[in-house]
Amino acid sequence: MSNNEGYPMQTEFFVIKAKENGVSVIGMTRGESTRFHHSEKLDKGEVMIAQFTEHTSAVKIRGKAIIQTRHGIIDTTEE
Amino acid sequence: MGNVIFTTDDLQVQCPECKGKGEVNHDGTTTSCEKCEAKGVILTGLGQTLLHFVKSHLKIET
Ligand SMILES: [Zn+2]
């Protein structure tokens, strides 16, 4: 896998900031079956900046967090 | 952080699909969880790094 070829710097990315301890970010595989292939646990105040890649086509976020994408900001605590 | 380097929680996260059981129940039929490949957990980047390191040095066949 080469990040420079298929997924250059301008590839879409998103930002997750945890508002509590134990927020989990779970990457789902690209392709026919969507497995969970990767997880990250964020503690309060921790920030993760992530990209969609050839391996990851979807992300599931559990817990209180602020997510920023190019479509806007999502606060998971908002109803 | 003190002297605690990392805990199990830093290495893996419980599968939200099967809640760690490794299998799911649909209409009374139990099947192994496809989301986590029946492991019940999903490795974190740190978990994968550690596993890869240990595997490469122990030369475990996968
Ligand atoms: Zn599972």
Short mmCIF file of N, CA and C and ligand atoms in Angstrom, two decimals:
data_model
loop_
_atom_site.label_atom_id
_atom_site.label_comp_id
_atom_site.label_asym_id
_atom_site.label_seq_id
_atom_site.Cartn_x
_atom_site.Cartn_y
_atom_site.Cartn_z
N MET A 1 0.85 -1.21 0.00
CA MET A 1 0.00 0.00 0.00
C MET A 1 0.87 1.24 0.00
N SER A 2 0.56 2.14 -0.87
CA SER A 2 1.30 3.40 -0.87
C SER A 2 0.33 4.55 -0.64
N ASN A 3 0.56 5.27 0.42
CA ASN A 3 -0.32 6.40 0.73
C ASN A 3 -0.17 7.52 -0.28
N ASN A 4 1.01 7.57 -0.90
CA ASN A 4 1.25 8.69 -1.79
C ASN A 4 0.57 8.52 -3.14
N GLU A 5 0.35 7.27 -3.54
CA GLU A 5 -0.24 7.05 -4.86
C GLU A 5 -1.77 7.17 -4.81
N GLY A 6 -2.40 6.24 -4.13
CA GLY A 6 -3.86 6.21 -4.15
C GLY A 6 -4.51 7.26 -3.27
N TYR A 7 -3.85 7.68 -2.23
CA TYR A 7 -4.47 8.57 -1.25
C TYR A 7 -3.59 9.76 -0.93
N PRO A 8 -3.60 10.71 -1.84
CA PRO A 8 -2.75 11.88 -1.63
C PRO A 8 -3.25 12.76 -0.48
N MET A 9 -2.47 13.76 -0.20
CA MET A 9 -2.75 14.60 0.96
C MET A 9 -4.13 15.27 0.92
N GLN A 10 -4.64 15.51 -0.29
CA GLN A 10 -5.91 16.21 -0.36
C GLN A 10 -7.11 15.29 -0.12
N THR A 11 -6.84 13.99 0.15
CA THR A 11 -7.92 13.07 0.45
C THR A 11 -8.68 13.56 1.69
N GLU A 12 -9.94 13.32 1.65
CA GLU A 12 -10.81 13.80 2.72
C GLU A 12 -10.40 13.25 4.09
N PHE A 13 -10.42 14.11 5.06
CA PHE A 13 -10.12 13.66 6.41
C PHE A 13 -11.15 14.23 7.37
N PHE A 14 -11.17 13.72 8.55
CA PHE A 14 -12.11 14.22 9.54
C PHE A 14 -11.43 14.22 10.90
N VAL A 15 -12.00 14.98 11.80
CA VAL A 15 -11.39 15.18 13.11
C VAL A 15 -12.37 14.73 14.19
N ILE A 16 -11.88 14.00 15.16
CA ILE A 16 -12.71 13.57 16.27
C ILE A 16 -12.06 14.05 17.56
N LYS A 17 -12.83 14.75 18.38
CA LYS A 17 -12.32 15.15 19.69
C LYS A 17 -13.21 14.53 20.76
N ALA A 18 -12.61 13.78 21.66
CA ALA A 18 -13.36 13.08 22.71
C ALA A 18 -13.78 14.05 23.80
N LYS A 19 -15.06 13.96 24.21
CA LYS A 19 -15.56 14.78 25.31
C LYS A 19 -15.63 14.00 26.61
N GLU A 20 -15.28 12.74 26.55
CA GLU A 20 -15.23 11.90 27.76
C GLU A 20 -14.18 10.82 27.54
N ASN A 21 -13.85 10.12 28.62
CA ASN A 21 -12.90 9.02 28.50
C ASN A 21 -13.58 7.83 27.82
N GLY A 22 -12.80 7.10 27.06
CA GLY A 22 -13.28 5.85 26.50
C GLY A 22 -14.11 5.97 25.24
N VAL A 23 -13.96 7.06 24.52
CA VAL A 23 -14.64 7.16 23.22
C VAL A 23 -13.96 6.19 22.26
N SER A 24 -14.75 5.39 21.55
CA SER A 24 -14.11 4.48 20.62
C SER A 24 -14.42 4.84 19.17
N VAL A 25 -13.39 4.74 18.37
CA VAL A 25 -13.47 5.02 16.95
C VAL A 25 -13.14 3.70 16.25
N ILE A 26 -14.07 3.21 15.47
CA ILE A 26 -13.90 1.89 14.86
C ILE A 26 -13.96 2.00 13.35
N GLY A 27 -12.91 1.57 12.70
CA GLY A 27 -12.84 1.62 11.25
C GLY A 27 -13.46 0.39 10.63
N MET A 28 -14.25 0.62 9.57
CA MET A 28 -14.90 -0.50 8.90
C MET A 28 -14.30 -0.69 7.52
N THR A 29 -14.16 -1.95 7.14
CA THR A 29 -13.46 -2.27 5.90
C THR A 29 -14.23 -1.85 4.66
N ARG A 30 -13.47 -1.49 3.64
CA ARG A 30 -14.04 -1.22 2.34
C ARG A 30 -14.24 -2.56 1.63
N GLY A 31 -15.30 -2.68 0.86
CA GLY A 31 -15.52 -3.91 0.13
C GLY A 31 -16.88 -4.51 0.41
N GLU A 32 -17.03 -5.76 0.00
CA GLU A 32 -18.35 -6.40 0.10
C GLU A 32 -18.78 -6.60 1.54
N SER A 33 -17.88 -7.11 2.37
CA SER A 33 -18.24 -7.29 3.77
C SER A 33 -17.64 -6.16 4.59
N THR A 34 -18.44 -5.59 5.46
CA THR A 34 -17.90 -4.53 6.31
C THR A 34 -17.54 -5.11 7.67
N ARG A 35 -16.29 -5.46 7.79
CA ARG A 35 -15.78 -5.89 9.10
C ARG A 35 -15.26 -4.68 9.85
N PHE A 36 -15.10 -4.84 11.15
CA PHE A 36 -14.39 -3.84 11.94
C PHE A 36 -12.92 -4.27 11.93
N HIS A 37 -12.08 -3.45 11.35
CA HIS A 37 -10.69 -3.90 11.27
C HIS A 37 -9.75 -3.13 12.18
N HIS A 38 -10.22 -2.05 12.74
CA HIS A 38 -9.32 -1.23 13.55
C HIS A 38 -10.13 -0.42 14.55
N SER A 39 -9.61 -0.29 15.75
CA SER A 39 -10.29 0.55 16.73
C SER A 39 -9.27 1.46 17.40
N GLU A 40 -9.75 2.58 17.88
CA GLU A 40 -8.91 3.45 18.70
C GLU A 40 -9.76 3.92 19.86
N LYS A 41 -9.14 4.01 21.01
CA LYS A 41 -9.84 4.51 22.18
C LYS A 41 -9.29 5.89 22.50
N LEU A 42 -10.18 6.86 22.62
CA LEU A 42 -9.74 8.22 22.92
C LEU A 42 -10.17 8.58 24.33
N ASP A 43 -9.29 9.21 25.07
CA ASP A 43 -9.65 9.74 26.37
C ASP A 43 -10.04 11.21 26.22
N LYS A 44 -10.68 11.73 27.26
CA LYS A 44 -11.21 13.09 27.21
C LYS A 44 -10.16 14.08 26.73
N GLY A 45 -10.53 14.86 25.74
CA GLY A 45 -9.63 15.89 25.23
C GLY A 45 -8.72 15.42 24.12
N GLU A 46 -8.64 14.11 23.94
CA GLU A 46 -7.76 13.60 22.88
C GLU A 46 -8.40 13.81 21.51
N VAL A 47 -7.56 14.08 20.55
CA VAL A 47 -8.02 14.37 19.19
C VAL A 47 -7.44 13.34 18.23
N MET A 48 -8.27 12.88 17.34
CA MET A 48 -7.78 11.98 16.30
C MET A 48 -8.13 12.60 14.95
N ILE A 49 -7.17 12.63 14.08
CA ILE A 49 -7.39 13.11 12.72
C ILE A 49 -7.22 11.89 11.81
N ALA A 50 -8.25 11.59 11.03
CA ALA A 50 -8.22 10.35 10.26
C ALA A 50 -8.68 10.59 8.84
N GLN A 51 -8.27 9.68 7.97
CA GLN A 51 -8.65 9.74 6.56
C GLN A 51 -9.42 8.48 6.20
N PHE A 52 -10.24 8.59 5.17
CA PHE A 52 -10.78 7.40 4.55
C PHE A 52 -9.71 6.90 3.58
N THR A 53 -9.44 5.62 3.64
CA THR A 53 -8.34 5.07 2.84
C THR A 53 -8.85 3.90 2.01
N GLU A 54 -7.92 3.24 1.35
CA GLU A 54 -8.30 2.07 0.57
C GLU A 54 -8.81 0.94 1.48
N HIS A 55 -8.45 0.97 2.74
CA HIS A 55 -8.90 -0.07 3.66
C HIS A 55 -10.15 0.32 4.43
N THR A 56 -10.32 1.60 4.66
CA THR A 56 -11.41 2.06 5.52
C THR A 56 -12.40 2.90 4.72
N SER A 57 -13.64 2.45 4.66
CA SER A 57 -14.64 3.22 3.93
C SER A 57 -15.71 3.78 4.85
N ALA A 58 -15.71 3.36 6.11
CA ALA A 58 -16.69 3.86 7.06
C ALA A 58 -16.09 3.82 8.46
N VAL A 59 -16.61 4.68 9.30
CA VAL A 59 -16.11 4.77 10.67
C VAL A 59 -17.29 4.87 11.61
N LYS A 60 -17.19 4.15 12.69
CA LYS A 60 -18.24 4.18 13.71
C LYS A 60 -17.65 4.79 14.98
N ILE A 61 -18.36 5.76 15.53
CA ILE A 61 -17.84 6.45 16.72
C ILE A 61 -18.82 6.28 17.86
N ARG A 62 -18.33 5.79 18.98
CA ARG A 62 -19.17 5.58 20.16
C ARG A 62 -18.67 6.46 21.29
N GLY A 63 -19.60 7.10 21.97
CA GLY A 63 -19.23 7.94 23.10
C GLY A 63 -19.42 9.41 22.78
N LYS A 64 -19.18 10.23 23.79
CA LYS A 64 -19.38 11.67 23.63
C LYS A 64 -18.18 12.29 22.93
N ALA A 65 -18.45 12.86 21.77
CA ALA A 65 -17.35 13.40 20.99
C ALA A 65 -17.86 14.49 20.05
N ILE A 66 -16.92 15.29 19.61
CA ILE A 66 -17.21 16.27 18.56
C ILE A 66 -16.49 15.81 17.31
N ILE A 67 -17.24 15.72 16.23
CA ILE A 67 -16.68 15.23 14.97
C ILE A 67 -16.77 16.35 13.95
N GLN A 68 -15.67 16.63 13.33
CA GLN A 68 -15.68 17.65 12.29
C GLN A 68 -15.38 17.01 10.95
N THR A 69 -16.28 17.21 10.01
CA THR A 69 -16.05 16.76 8.64
C THR A 69 -16.24 17.97 7.73
N ARG A 70 -16.05 17.78 6.43
CA ARG A 70 -16.26 18.91 5.53
C ARG A 70 -17.73 19.25 5.39
N HIS A 71 -18.58 18.37 5.92
CA HIS A 71 -20.02 18.66 5.88
C HIS A 71 -20.49 19.42 7.11
N GLY A 72 -19.60 19.57 8.05
CA GLY A 72 -19.98 20.31 9.24
C GLY A 72 -19.51 19.61 10.51
N ILE A 73 -20.00 20.13 11.63
CA ILE A 73 -19.59 19.63 12.93
C ILE A 73 -20.75 18.86 13.56
N ILE A 74 -20.43 17.70 14.08
CA ILE A 74 -21.43 16.87 14.73
C ILE A 74 -21.02 16.69 16.19
N ASP A 75 -21.93 16.98 17.07
CA ASP A 75 -21.71 16.71 18.49
C ASP A 75 -22.57 15.51 18.85
N THR A 76 -21.94 14.41 19.26
CA THR A 76 -22.70 13.17 19.49
C THR A 76 -23.63 13.27 20.70
N THR A 77 -23.44 14.29 21.53
CA THR A 77 -24.32 14.43 22.69
C THR A 77 -25.61 15.17 22.34
N GLU A 78 -25.63 15.77 21.14
CA GLU A 78 -26.85 16.46 20.73
C GLU A 78 -27.92 15.46 20.31
N GLU A 79 -29.14 15.72 20.76
CA GLU A 79 -30.25 14.80 20.43
C GLU A 79 -30.68 14.98 18.99
N MET B 1 0.51 9.61 33.45
CA MET B 1 0.64 8.19 33.10
C MET B 1 1.36 7.40 34.21
N GLY B 2 2.30 7.97 34.88
CA GLY B 2 3.01 7.25 35.94
C GLY B 2 3.74 6.04 35.38
N ASN B 3 3.68 4.92 36.11
CA ASN B 3 4.39 3.73 35.67
C ASN B 3 3.53 2.81 34.83
N VAL B 4 2.22 3.08 34.80
CA VAL B 4 1.35 2.23 33.98
C VAL B 4 1.58 2.58 32.52
N ILE B 5 2.13 1.65 31.78
CA ILE B 5 2.42 1.93 30.39
C ILE B 5 1.13 1.86 29.58
N PHE B 6 0.51 0.67 29.57
CA PHE B 6 -0.78 0.57 28.92
C PHE B 6 -1.58 -0.58 29.51
N THR B 7 -2.86 -0.58 29.28
CA THR B 7 -3.75 -1.62 29.79
C THR B 7 -4.35 -2.37 28.60
N THR B 8 -5.07 -3.43 28.91
CA THR B 8 -5.72 -4.21 27.85
C THR B 8 -6.64 -3.32 27.02
N ASP B 9 -7.30 -2.37 27.68
CA ASP B 9 -8.20 -1.47 26.97
C ASP B 9 -7.50 -0.63 25.91
N ASP B 10 -6.23 -0.43 26.09
CA ASP B 10 -5.48 0.33 25.08
C ASP B 10 -5.15 -0.53 23.87
N LEU B 11 -5.25 -1.83 24.04
CA LEU B 11 -4.85 -2.75 22.96
C LEU B 11 -6.03 -3.23 22.14
N GLN B 12 -7.19 -3.29 22.76
CA GLN B 12 -8.37 -3.80 22.05
C GLN B 12 -9.63 -3.14 22.60
N VAL B 13 -10.65 -3.12 21.75
CA VAL B 13 -11.94 -2.54 22.11
C VAL B 13 -13.00 -3.62 21.89
N GLN B 14 -13.95 -3.68 22.78
CA GLN B 14 -15.01 -4.67 22.65
C GLN B 14 -15.81 -4.45 21.36
N CYS B 15 -16.12 -5.52 20.67
CA CYS B 15 -16.89 -5.41 19.43
C CYS B 15 -18.30 -4.93 19.75
N PRO B 16 -18.72 -3.80 19.15
CA PRO B 16 -20.05 -3.27 19.45
C PRO B 16 -21.17 -4.09 18.83
N GLU B 17 -20.82 -4.93 17.87
CA GLU B 17 -21.84 -5.75 17.20
C GLU B 17 -22.28 -6.92 18.09
N CYS B 18 -21.33 -7.64 18.64
CA CYS B 18 -21.64 -8.84 19.43
C CYS B 18 -21.41 -8.61 20.92
N LYS B 19 -21.01 -7.40 21.29
CA LYS B 19 -20.74 -7.05 22.69
C LYS B 19 -19.70 -7.97 23.32
N GLY B 20 -18.76 -8.38 22.52
CA GLY B 20 -17.66 -9.18 23.05
C GLY B 20 -17.88 -10.68 23.04
N LYS B 21 -19.07 -11.11 22.64
CA LYS B 21 -19.37 -12.54 22.70
C LYS B 21 -18.79 -13.32 21.52
N GLY B 22 -18.57 -12.62 20.42
CA GLY B 22 -18.05 -13.31 19.24
C GLY B 22 -19.13 -13.97 18.40
N GLU B 23 -20.35 -13.90 18.88
CA GLU B 23 -21.46 -14.45 18.10
C GLU B 23 -22.69 -13.56 18.24
N VAL B 24 -23.53 -13.60 17.23
CA VAL B 24 -24.75 -12.78 17.23
C VAL B 24 -25.98 -13.67 17.06
N ASN B 25 -27.08 -13.19 17.59
CA ASN B 25 -28.32 -13.96 17.54
C ASN B 25 -29.35 -13.22 16.69
N HIS B 26 -29.75 -13.84 15.59
CA HIS B 26 -30.81 -13.27 14.74
C HIS B 26 -31.98 -14.24 14.71
N ASP B 27 -33.11 -13.81 15.23
CA ASP B 27 -34.34 -14.62 15.22
C ASP B 27 -34.09 -16.03 15.76
N GLY B 28 -33.36 -16.11 16.84
CA GLY B 28 -33.14 -17.41 17.47
C GLY B 28 -32.00 -18.22 16.89
N THR B 29 -31.38 -17.70 15.82
CA THR B 29 -30.25 -18.42 15.23
C THR B 29 -28.95 -17.73 15.62
N THR B 30 -28.06 -18.47 16.20
CA THR B 30 -26.78 -17.90 16.61
C THR B 30 -25.71 -18.18 15.56
N THR B 31 -25.08 -17.09 15.11
CA THR B 31 -23.98 -17.24 14.15
C THR B 31 -22.77 -16.50 14.67
N SER B 32 -21.60 -16.86 14.17
CA SER B 32 -20.41 -16.17 14.62
C SER B 32 -20.41 -14.75 14.05
N CYS B 33 -19.91 -13.82 14.84
CA CYS B 33 -19.95 -12.40 14.46
C CYS B 33 -18.99 -12.12 13.31
N GLU B 34 -19.54 -11.59 12.22
CA GLU B 34 -18.70 -11.30 11.06
C GLU B 34 -17.91 -10.01 11.22
N LYS B 35 -18.45 -9.11 12.04
CA LYS B 35 -17.81 -7.79 12.17
C LYS B 35 -16.42 -7.90 12.79
N CYS B 36 -16.28 -8.82 13.75
CA CYS B 36 -14.99 -8.96 14.44
C CYS B 36 -14.35 -10.30 14.12
N GLU B 37 -14.92 -11.03 13.18
CA GLU B 37 -14.47 -12.37 12.83
C GLU B 37 -14.43 -13.28 14.06
N ALA B 38 -15.50 -13.14 14.86
CA ALA B 38 -15.73 -13.97 16.04
C ALA B 38 -14.72 -13.79 17.17
N LYS B 39 -13.91 -12.74 17.08
CA LYS B 39 -12.92 -12.53 18.15
C LYS B 39 -13.53 -11.84 19.37
N GLY B 40 -14.60 -11.08 19.13
CA GLY B 40 -15.23 -10.36 20.23
C GLY B 40 -14.56 -9.02 20.53
N VAL B 41 -13.39 -8.82 19.99
CA VAL B 41 -12.66 -7.57 20.20
C VAL B 41 -12.07 -7.09 18.87
N ILE B 42 -11.77 -5.81 18.83
CA ILE B 42 -11.12 -5.21 17.66
C ILE B 42 -9.84 -4.57 18.15
N LEU B 43 -8.74 -4.91 17.53
CA LEU B 43 -7.45 -4.39 17.98
C LEU B 43 -7.31 -2.90 17.68
N THR B 44 -6.65 -2.22 18.57
CA THR B 44 -6.31 -0.81 18.33
C THR B 44 -4.99 -0.77 17.55
N GLY B 45 -4.60 0.42 17.14
CA GLY B 45 -3.32 0.59 16.46
C GLY B 45 -2.18 0.09 17.34
N LEU B 46 -2.26 0.43 18.62
CA LEU B 46 -1.22 -0.04 19.56
C LEU B 46 -1.23 -1.56 19.67
N GLY B 47 -2.44 -2.13 19.74
CA GLY B 47 -2.57 -3.59 19.80
C GLY B 47 -1.97 -4.26 18.58
N GLN B 48 -2.25 -3.69 17.41
CA GLN B 48 -1.74 -4.26 16.17
C GLN B 48 -0.21 -4.12 16.09
N THR B 49 0.26 -2.97 16.55
CA THR B 49 1.71 -2.75 16.55
C THR B 49 2.41 -3.78 17.43
N LEU B 50 1.87 -3.98 18.63
CA LEU B 50 2.45 -4.92 19.58
C LEU B 50 2.38 -6.35 19.04
N LEU B 51 1.22 -6.71 18.49
CA LEU B 51 1.04 -8.06 17.95
C LEU B 51 2.01 -8.32 16.80
N HIS B 52 2.11 -7.33 15.94
CA HIS B 52 3.01 -7.47 14.79
C HIS B 52 4.45 -7.61 15.24
N PHE B 53 4.82 -6.83 16.24
CA PHE B 53 6.17 -6.87 16.78
C PHE B 53 6.47 -8.24 17.37
N VAL B 54 5.55 -8.72 18.21
CA VAL B 54 5.75 -10.02 18.87
C VAL B 54 5.81 -11.13 17.82
N LYS B 55 4.87 -11.09 16.89
CA LYS B 55 4.84 -12.12 15.84
C LYS B 55 6.15 -12.15 15.06
N SER B 56 6.63 -10.97 14.69
CA SER B 56 7.81 -10.91 13.83
C SER B 56 9.04 -11.43 14.56
N HIS B 57 9.05 -11.26 15.89
CA HIS B 57 10.24 -11.70 16.62
C HIS B 57 10.12 -13.14 17.11
N LEU B 58 8.89 -13.60 17.29
CA LEU B 58 8.71 -15.00 17.70
C LEU B 58 8.63 -15.92 16.48
N LYS B 59 8.46 -15.30 15.30
CA LYS B 59 8.33 -16.06 14.06
C LYS B 59 7.16 -17.06 14.12
N ILE B 60 6.04 -16.57 14.62
CA ILE B 60 4.84 -17.41 14.68
C ILE B 60 4.21 -17.48 13.29
N GLU B 61 3.85 -18.68 12.89
CA GLU B 61 3.14 -18.82 11.61
C GLU B 61 1.72 -18.30 11.78
N THR B 62 1.23 -17.56 10.77
CA THR B 62 -0.14 -17.05 10.88
C THR B 62 -1.03 -17.65 9.80
ZN ZN C 1 -18.25 -9.07 17.07
#
